[in-house]
Short mmCIF file of C-alpha atoms in Angstrom, two decimals:
data_model
loop_
_atom_site.label_atom_id
_atom_site.label_comp_id
_atom_site.label_asym_id
_atom_site.label_seq_id
_atom_site.Cartn_x
_atom_site.Cartn_y
_atom_site.Cartn_z
CA UNK A 1 -12.83 15.00 1.64
CA UNK A 2 -9.47 14.55 -0.09
CA UNK A 3 -8.32 10.95 -0.21
CA UNK A 4 -5.03 9.49 -1.44
CA UNK A 5 -4.63 5.81 -2.27
CA UNK A 6 -1.16 4.28 -2.61
CA UNK A 7 -1.09 1.29 -4.92
CA UNK A 8 1.61 -1.06 -6.19
CA UNK A 9 2.08 -3.15 -9.32
CA UNK A 10 2.98 -6.74 -8.45
CA UNK A 11 3.49 -9.92 -10.43
CA UNK A 12 0.48 -12.21 -10.56
CA UNK A 13 1.02 -14.14 -7.33
CA UNK A 14 -0.03 -17.46 -8.88
CA UNK A 15 2.71 -17.17 -11.51
CA UNK A 16 5.69 -15.99 -9.45
CA UNK A 17 8.81 -18.05 -10.03
CA UNK A 18 12.34 -17.93 -8.66
CA UNK A 19 15.31 -18.02 -10.99
CA UNK A 20 17.37 -21.07 -9.87
CA UNK A 21 20.62 -19.39 -10.94
CA UNK A 22 20.18 -15.91 -9.50
CA UNK A 23 17.82 -16.85 -6.62
CA UNK A 24 15.80 -13.73 -7.42
CA UNK A 25 12.20 -13.33 -8.59
CA UNK A 26 11.94 -14.02 -12.31
CA UNK A 27 9.44 -11.49 -13.65
CA UNK A 28 10.11 -12.10 -17.33
CA UNK A 29 6.91 -12.98 -19.14
CA UNK A 30 4.90 -12.69 -15.91
CA UNK A 31 1.66 -10.71 -15.95
CA UNK A 32 1.66 -7.71 -13.64
CA UNK A 33 -1.47 -6.66 -11.75
CA UNK A 34 -2.59 -4.20 -9.10
CA UNK A 35 -1.83 -5.50 -5.63
CA UNK A 36 -5.14 -7.12 -4.51
CA UNK A 37 -5.21 -5.45 -1.07
CA UNK A 38 -4.59 -2.08 -2.75
CA UNK A 39 -7.67 -2.65 -4.89
CA UNK A 40 -9.72 -3.10 -1.71
CA UNK A 41 -8.21 0.15 -0.41
CA UNK A 42 -9.13 1.88 -3.66
CA UNK A 43 -12.70 0.59 -3.50
CA UNK A 44 -13.10 1.87 0.06
CA UNK A 45 -11.80 5.30 -0.96
CA UNK A 46 -14.31 5.47 -3.82
CA UNK A 47 -17.19 4.50 -1.50
CA UNK A 48 -16.28 7.31 0.89
CA UNK A 49 -16.13 9.74 -2.03
CA UNK A 50 -19.58 8.63 -3.19
CA UNK A 51 -21.12 9.04 0.28
CA UNK A 52 -19.24 12.10 1.55
CA UNK A 53 -18.02 13.83 -1.63
CA UNK A 54 -14.46 14.93 -2.38
CA UNK A 55 -11.63 13.71 -4.56
CA UNK A 56 -9.59 10.52 -4.82
CA UNK A 57 -5.97 10.67 -6.00
CA UNK A 58 -4.06 7.47 -6.66
CA UNK A 59 -0.25 7.29 -6.42
CA UNK A 60 2.20 4.55 -7.38
CA UNK A 61 5.98 4.31 -7.53
CA UNK A 62 7.51 2.17 -10.24
CA UNK A 63 8.75 1.91 -13.82
CA UNK A 64 6.78 3.43 -16.75
CA UNK A 65 4.67 0.26 -17.19
CA UNK A 66 3.12 0.95 -13.78
CA UNK A 67 0.89 3.34 -15.72
CA UNK A 68 -1.40 0.38 -16.51
CA UNK A 69 -2.65 0.00 -12.92
CA UNK A 70 -3.06 3.76 -12.59
CA UNK A 71 -5.35 3.75 -15.62
CA UNK A 72 -7.23 0.85 -14.06
CA UNK A 73 -7.70 2.99 -10.96
CA UNK A 74 -8.94 5.89 -13.09
CA UNK A 75 -11.40 3.56 -14.80
CA UNK A 76 -12.71 2.48 -11.39
CA UNK A 77 -13.48 6.10 -10.53
CA UNK A 78 -10.37 7.91 -9.27
CA UNK A 79 -10.07 11.59 -10.17
CA UNK A 80 -6.30 11.95 -10.56
CA UNK A 81 -3.29 9.66 -10.88
CA UNK A 82 0.38 10.27 -10.11
CA UNK A 83 3.27 8.04 -11.18
CA UNK A 84 6.58 8.34 -9.32
CA UNK A 85 9.13 7.04 -11.77
CA UNK A 86 12.89 7.46 -11.90
CA UNK A 87 15.81 5.07 -12.25
CA UNK A 88 17.07 6.47 -8.95
CA UNK A 89 14.00 4.96 -7.22
CA UNK A 90 14.88 1.40 -8.30
CA UNK A 91 15.79 -1.19 -5.67
CA UNK A 92 14.07 0.68 -2.84
CA UNK A 93 13.23 -1.12 0.38
CA UNK A 94 10.20 -0.18 2.50
CA UNK A 95 12.05 2.72 4.16
CA UNK A 96 13.06 4.37 0.89
CA UNK A 97 9.67 3.63 -0.68
CA UNK A 98 7.70 5.20 2.17
CA UNK A 99 10.01 8.24 2.02
CA UNK A 100 9.30 8.91 -1.67
CA UNK A 101 5.55 8.31 -1.31
CA UNK A 102 5.33 10.62 1.73
CA UNK A 103 7.14 13.42 -0.06
CA UNK A 104 4.85 13.00 -3.08
CA UNK A 105 1.73 13.22 -0.88
CA UNK A 106 3.11 16.42 0.65
CA UNK A 107 3.57 17.84 -2.86
CA UNK A 108 -0.12 17.42 -3.74
CA UNK A 109 -1.95 20.75 -3.90
CA UNK A 110 -4.89 19.77 -1.69
CA UNK A 111 -4.55 18.87 1.99
CA UNK A 112 -5.03 15.12 2.43
CA UNK A 113 -7.65 13.90 4.91
CA UNK A 114 -7.27 10.12 4.53
CA UNK A 115 -4.51 7.96 3.03
CA UNK A 116 -5.47 4.40 2.14
CA UNK A 117 -3.01 1.54 1.57
CA UNK A 118 -3.47 -2.19 1.24
CA UNK A 119 -2.45 -4.04 4.41
CA UNK A 120 0.52 -5.53 2.53
CA UNK A 121 1.86 -6.28 -0.95
CA UNK A 122 1.55 -9.90 -2.05
CA UNK A 123 5.08 -9.97 -3.49
CA UNK A 124 6.87 -8.91 -0.30
CA UNK A 125 4.27 -9.27 2.50
CA UNK A 126 6.02 -6.79 4.83
CA UNK A 127 3.09 -4.48 5.60
CA UNK A 128 5.58 -1.72 6.42
CA UNK A 129 5.10 0.93 3.72
CA UNK A 130 1.76 2.28 4.97
CA UNK A 131 2.94 2.75 8.58
CA UNK A 132 6.19 4.21 7.23
CA UNK A 133 4.28 6.88 5.32
CA UNK A 134 2.22 7.79 8.40
CA UNK A 135 5.36 8.06 10.53
CA UNK A 136 7.06 10.37 8.03
CA UNK A 137 3.97 12.56 7.74
CA UNK A 138 3.48 12.50 11.52
CA UNK A 139 -0.20 11.52 11.31
CA UNK A 140 -2.29 8.86 13.02
CA UNK A 141 -2.47 5.36 11.55
CA UNK A 142 -4.88 2.43 11.88
CA UNK A 143 -3.72 -0.87 10.39
CA UNK A 144 -5.50 -4.07 9.28
CA UNK A 145 -8.89 -2.38 9.01
CA UNK A 146 -11.88 -4.56 8.05
CA UNK A 147 -14.60 -1.93 8.60
CA UNK A 148 -14.63 1.86 8.92
CA UNK A 149 -17.02 4.77 9.42
CA UNK A 150 -16.53 8.52 9.06
CA UNK A 151 -17.74 10.43 12.15
CA UNK A 152 -17.34 14.13 11.43
CA UNK A 153 -13.63 14.92 11.62
CA UNK A 154 -12.87 11.47 13.01
CA UNK A 155 -12.85 7.94 11.68
CA UNK A 156 -13.85 4.83 13.60
CA UNK A 157 -12.37 1.57 12.42
CA UNK A 158 -12.51 -2.10 13.32
CA UNK A 159 -9.04 -3.69 13.27
CA UNK A 160 -8.57 -7.36 12.51
CA UNK A 161 -6.54 -9.21 15.16
CA UNK A 162 -5.33 -12.80 15.34
CA UNK A 163 -7.91 -13.72 17.98
CA UNK A 164 -10.66 -11.16 17.36
CA UNK A 165 -10.93 -7.44 16.63
CA UNK A 166 -10.74 -4.03 18.27
CA UNK A 167 -12.50 -0.71 17.64
CA UNK A 168 -10.21 2.31 17.22
CA UNK A 169 -10.94 6.00 16.64
CA UNK A 170 -8.58 8.58 15.17
CA UNK A 171 -8.83 12.21 14.14
CA UNK A 172 -8.21 13.22 10.54
CA UNK A 173 -5.76 13.24 8.85
CA UNK A 174 -5.14 9.52 9.19
CA UNK A 175 -3.55 6.66 7.27
CA UNK A 176 -5.44 3.38 7.10
CA UNK A 177 -4.28 -0.01 5.81
CA UNK A 178 -7.09 -2.20 4.46
CA UNK A 179 -7.77 -5.95 4.53
CA UNK A 180 -9.69 -7.85 1.87
CA UNK A 181 -12.63 -8.39 4.26
CA UNK A 182 -13.77 -4.78 4.04
CA UNK A 183 -15.37 -4.88 0.58
CA UNK A 184 -15.53 -6.41 -2.88
CA UNK A 185 -13.85 -4.18 -5.51
CA UNK A 186 -16.09 -3.08 -8.36
CA UNK A 187 -15.69 -4.15 -11.97
CA UNK A 188 -14.74 -1.47 -14.46
CA UNK A 189 -17.15 -0.70 -17.29
CA UNK A 190 -15.78 -0.68 -20.88
CA UNK A 191 -16.83 2.95 -21.34
CA UNK A 192 -14.86 3.97 -18.23
CA UNK A 193 -11.80 2.04 -19.44
CA UNK A 194 -11.91 3.99 -22.72
CA UNK A 195 -12.26 7.29 -20.86
CA UNK A 196 -9.36 6.42 -18.53
CA UNK A 197 -7.12 5.71 -21.52
CA UNK A 198 -7.40 9.38 -22.51
CA UNK A 199 -6.81 10.89 -19.08
CA UNK A 200 -3.54 12.53 -18.16
CA UNK A 201 -1.27 10.84 -15.62
CA UNK A 202 1.11 13.13 -13.78
CA UNK A 203 4.68 11.81 -13.69
CA UNK A 204 7.15 12.99 -11.06
CA UNK A 205 10.82 12.05 -10.94
CA UNK A 206 13.63 12.68 -8.45
CA UNK A 207 14.06 16.28 -9.61
CA UNK A 208 10.33 17.06 -9.51
CA UNK A 209 10.15 15.91 -5.89
CA UNK A 210 13.43 17.66 -5.03
CA UNK A 211 14.76 14.62 -3.18
CA UNK A 212 18.38 13.86 -2.26
CA UNK A 213 19.58 10.85 -4.26
CA UNK A 214 21.19 9.27 -1.19
CA UNK A 215 17.73 8.80 0.40
CA UNK A 216 15.99 6.96 -2.43
CA UNK A 217 16.34 3.63 -4.23
CA UNK A 218 19.20 1.36 -3.23
CA UNK A 219 21.19 4.30 -1.88
CA UNK A 220 18.47 5.04 0.67
CA UNK A 221 17.75 1.41 1.56
CA UNK A 222 19.48 0.11 4.71
CA UNK A 223 17.95 -3.34 4.12
CA UNK A 224 18.55 -5.49 1.06
CA UNK A 225 17.30 -8.91 -0.05
CA UNK A 226 20.36 -11.02 -0.81
CA UNK A 227 18.49 -13.99 -2.25
CA UNK A 228 15.18 -15.82 -2.43
CA UNK A 229 14.82 -19.58 -2.48
CA UNK A 230 12.21 -22.30 -2.23
CA UNK A 231 12.77 -24.59 0.78
CA UNK A 232 13.29 -28.18 -0.33
CA UNK A 233 10.97 -30.83 1.14
CA UNK A 234 12.48 -33.11 3.77
CA UNK A 235 11.74 -36.79 3.23
CA UNK A 236 8.57 -38.23 1.71
CA UNK A 237 4.98 -38.18 2.87
CA UNK A 238 3.59 -41.43 4.21
CA UNK A 239 -0.10 -42.12 3.64
CA UNK A 240 -2.13 -44.39 5.94
CA UNK A 241 -5.35 -46.00 4.76
CA UNK A 242 -8.07 -47.85 6.62
CA UNK A 243 -10.68 -47.31 9.32
CA UNK A 244 -10.42 -44.26 11.60
CA UNK A 245 -9.65 -46.20 14.79
CA UNK A 246 -6.92 -48.27 13.13
CA UNK A 247 -5.48 -45.18 11.45
CA UNK A 248 -5.19 -43.38 14.81
CA UNK A 249 -3.27 -46.31 16.25
CA UNK A 250 -0.93 -46.49 13.21
CA UNK A 251 -0.27 -42.74 13.38
CA UNK A 252 0.41 -42.89 17.12
CA UNK A 253 2.91 -45.74 16.73
CA UNK A 254 4.61 -43.91 13.85
CA UNK A 255 5.01 -40.71 15.90
CA UNK A 256 6.45 -42.70 18.83
CA UNK A 257 8.85 -44.56 16.53
CA UNK A 258 10.07 -41.28 14.95
CA UNK A 259 10.43 -39.79 18.47
CA UNK A 260 8.01 -37.00 17.68
CA UNK A 261 6.17 -37.80 20.89
#
C-alpha cells in the first residue's frame, strides 16, 4: 500500500494578524506549524501503514523553511519526504498549487494507492486543493471523511455532512480529504525527532518537475487575493440584566423598536 500525504505549512491560526497598511497577512515573527487537518490526514495514513503495510510519502510545496514540517512528519513515522520549492511556485492559488502537487505525485517511482489531504488549510479555508489534485490525476475522490476502512482494493468512507453523514465506496487509487474527527494525531518521541533530523528530504524545483512556468505560481493562477481586512463592528452591544421573564420582554420591545421584527 503506497500512500501519499500532502501537507501545508501555515501560520499559527491563533496569532494571524493583518497588516493595516497592506491589508495582507502579516507573517513576520509568526510561528509556522503543520496545518492541523493535514496532521489528522498524516495520522490516518500511518495507521493504514501499520495495519496493512506499505510506505507513506509526505509532500509539501513551499519555501525552504517548509522543511520543518516535513521533518515533523518523518518523526511521526513517514518513510520519505519531498519538498517542492522554487521561486516560480510563489503566489500560487489552489489551481496552480494542485497542478504542481499532482505532477509531483506522478513523478514518484511507486504507483500511489491513496492520497490523503486535510479537508482544508486553516489560513485559506478553501478546501479546493485536494479535489483539484484528484481531478488532475483523474482518480476518485471522497471529501470530508470522518471514518474509513480498507476493503481489499476498495475503500469505504463515512463523509461528514451539515445534517448527518453518508457512506461512500471507491476503488483505489483514490484521494481522500480528512476531518479532525477521524483521529487524534500521535505525539513524536524525542528519539524519532533526532532520527528525522538526519534523514534526507528530496527537493524538487520547476526544472526537476519539467513544468511550464506559465502554469505555476502567480503566472498559473487565474484567481488572486487583492486584499484581506477585518470587518469593523457596527454599533455597540447592549446588555440586559434581570429575571428571565423581564429580560424576554425587554428584548422583544427592543427588537420591535429597532424594526428587527
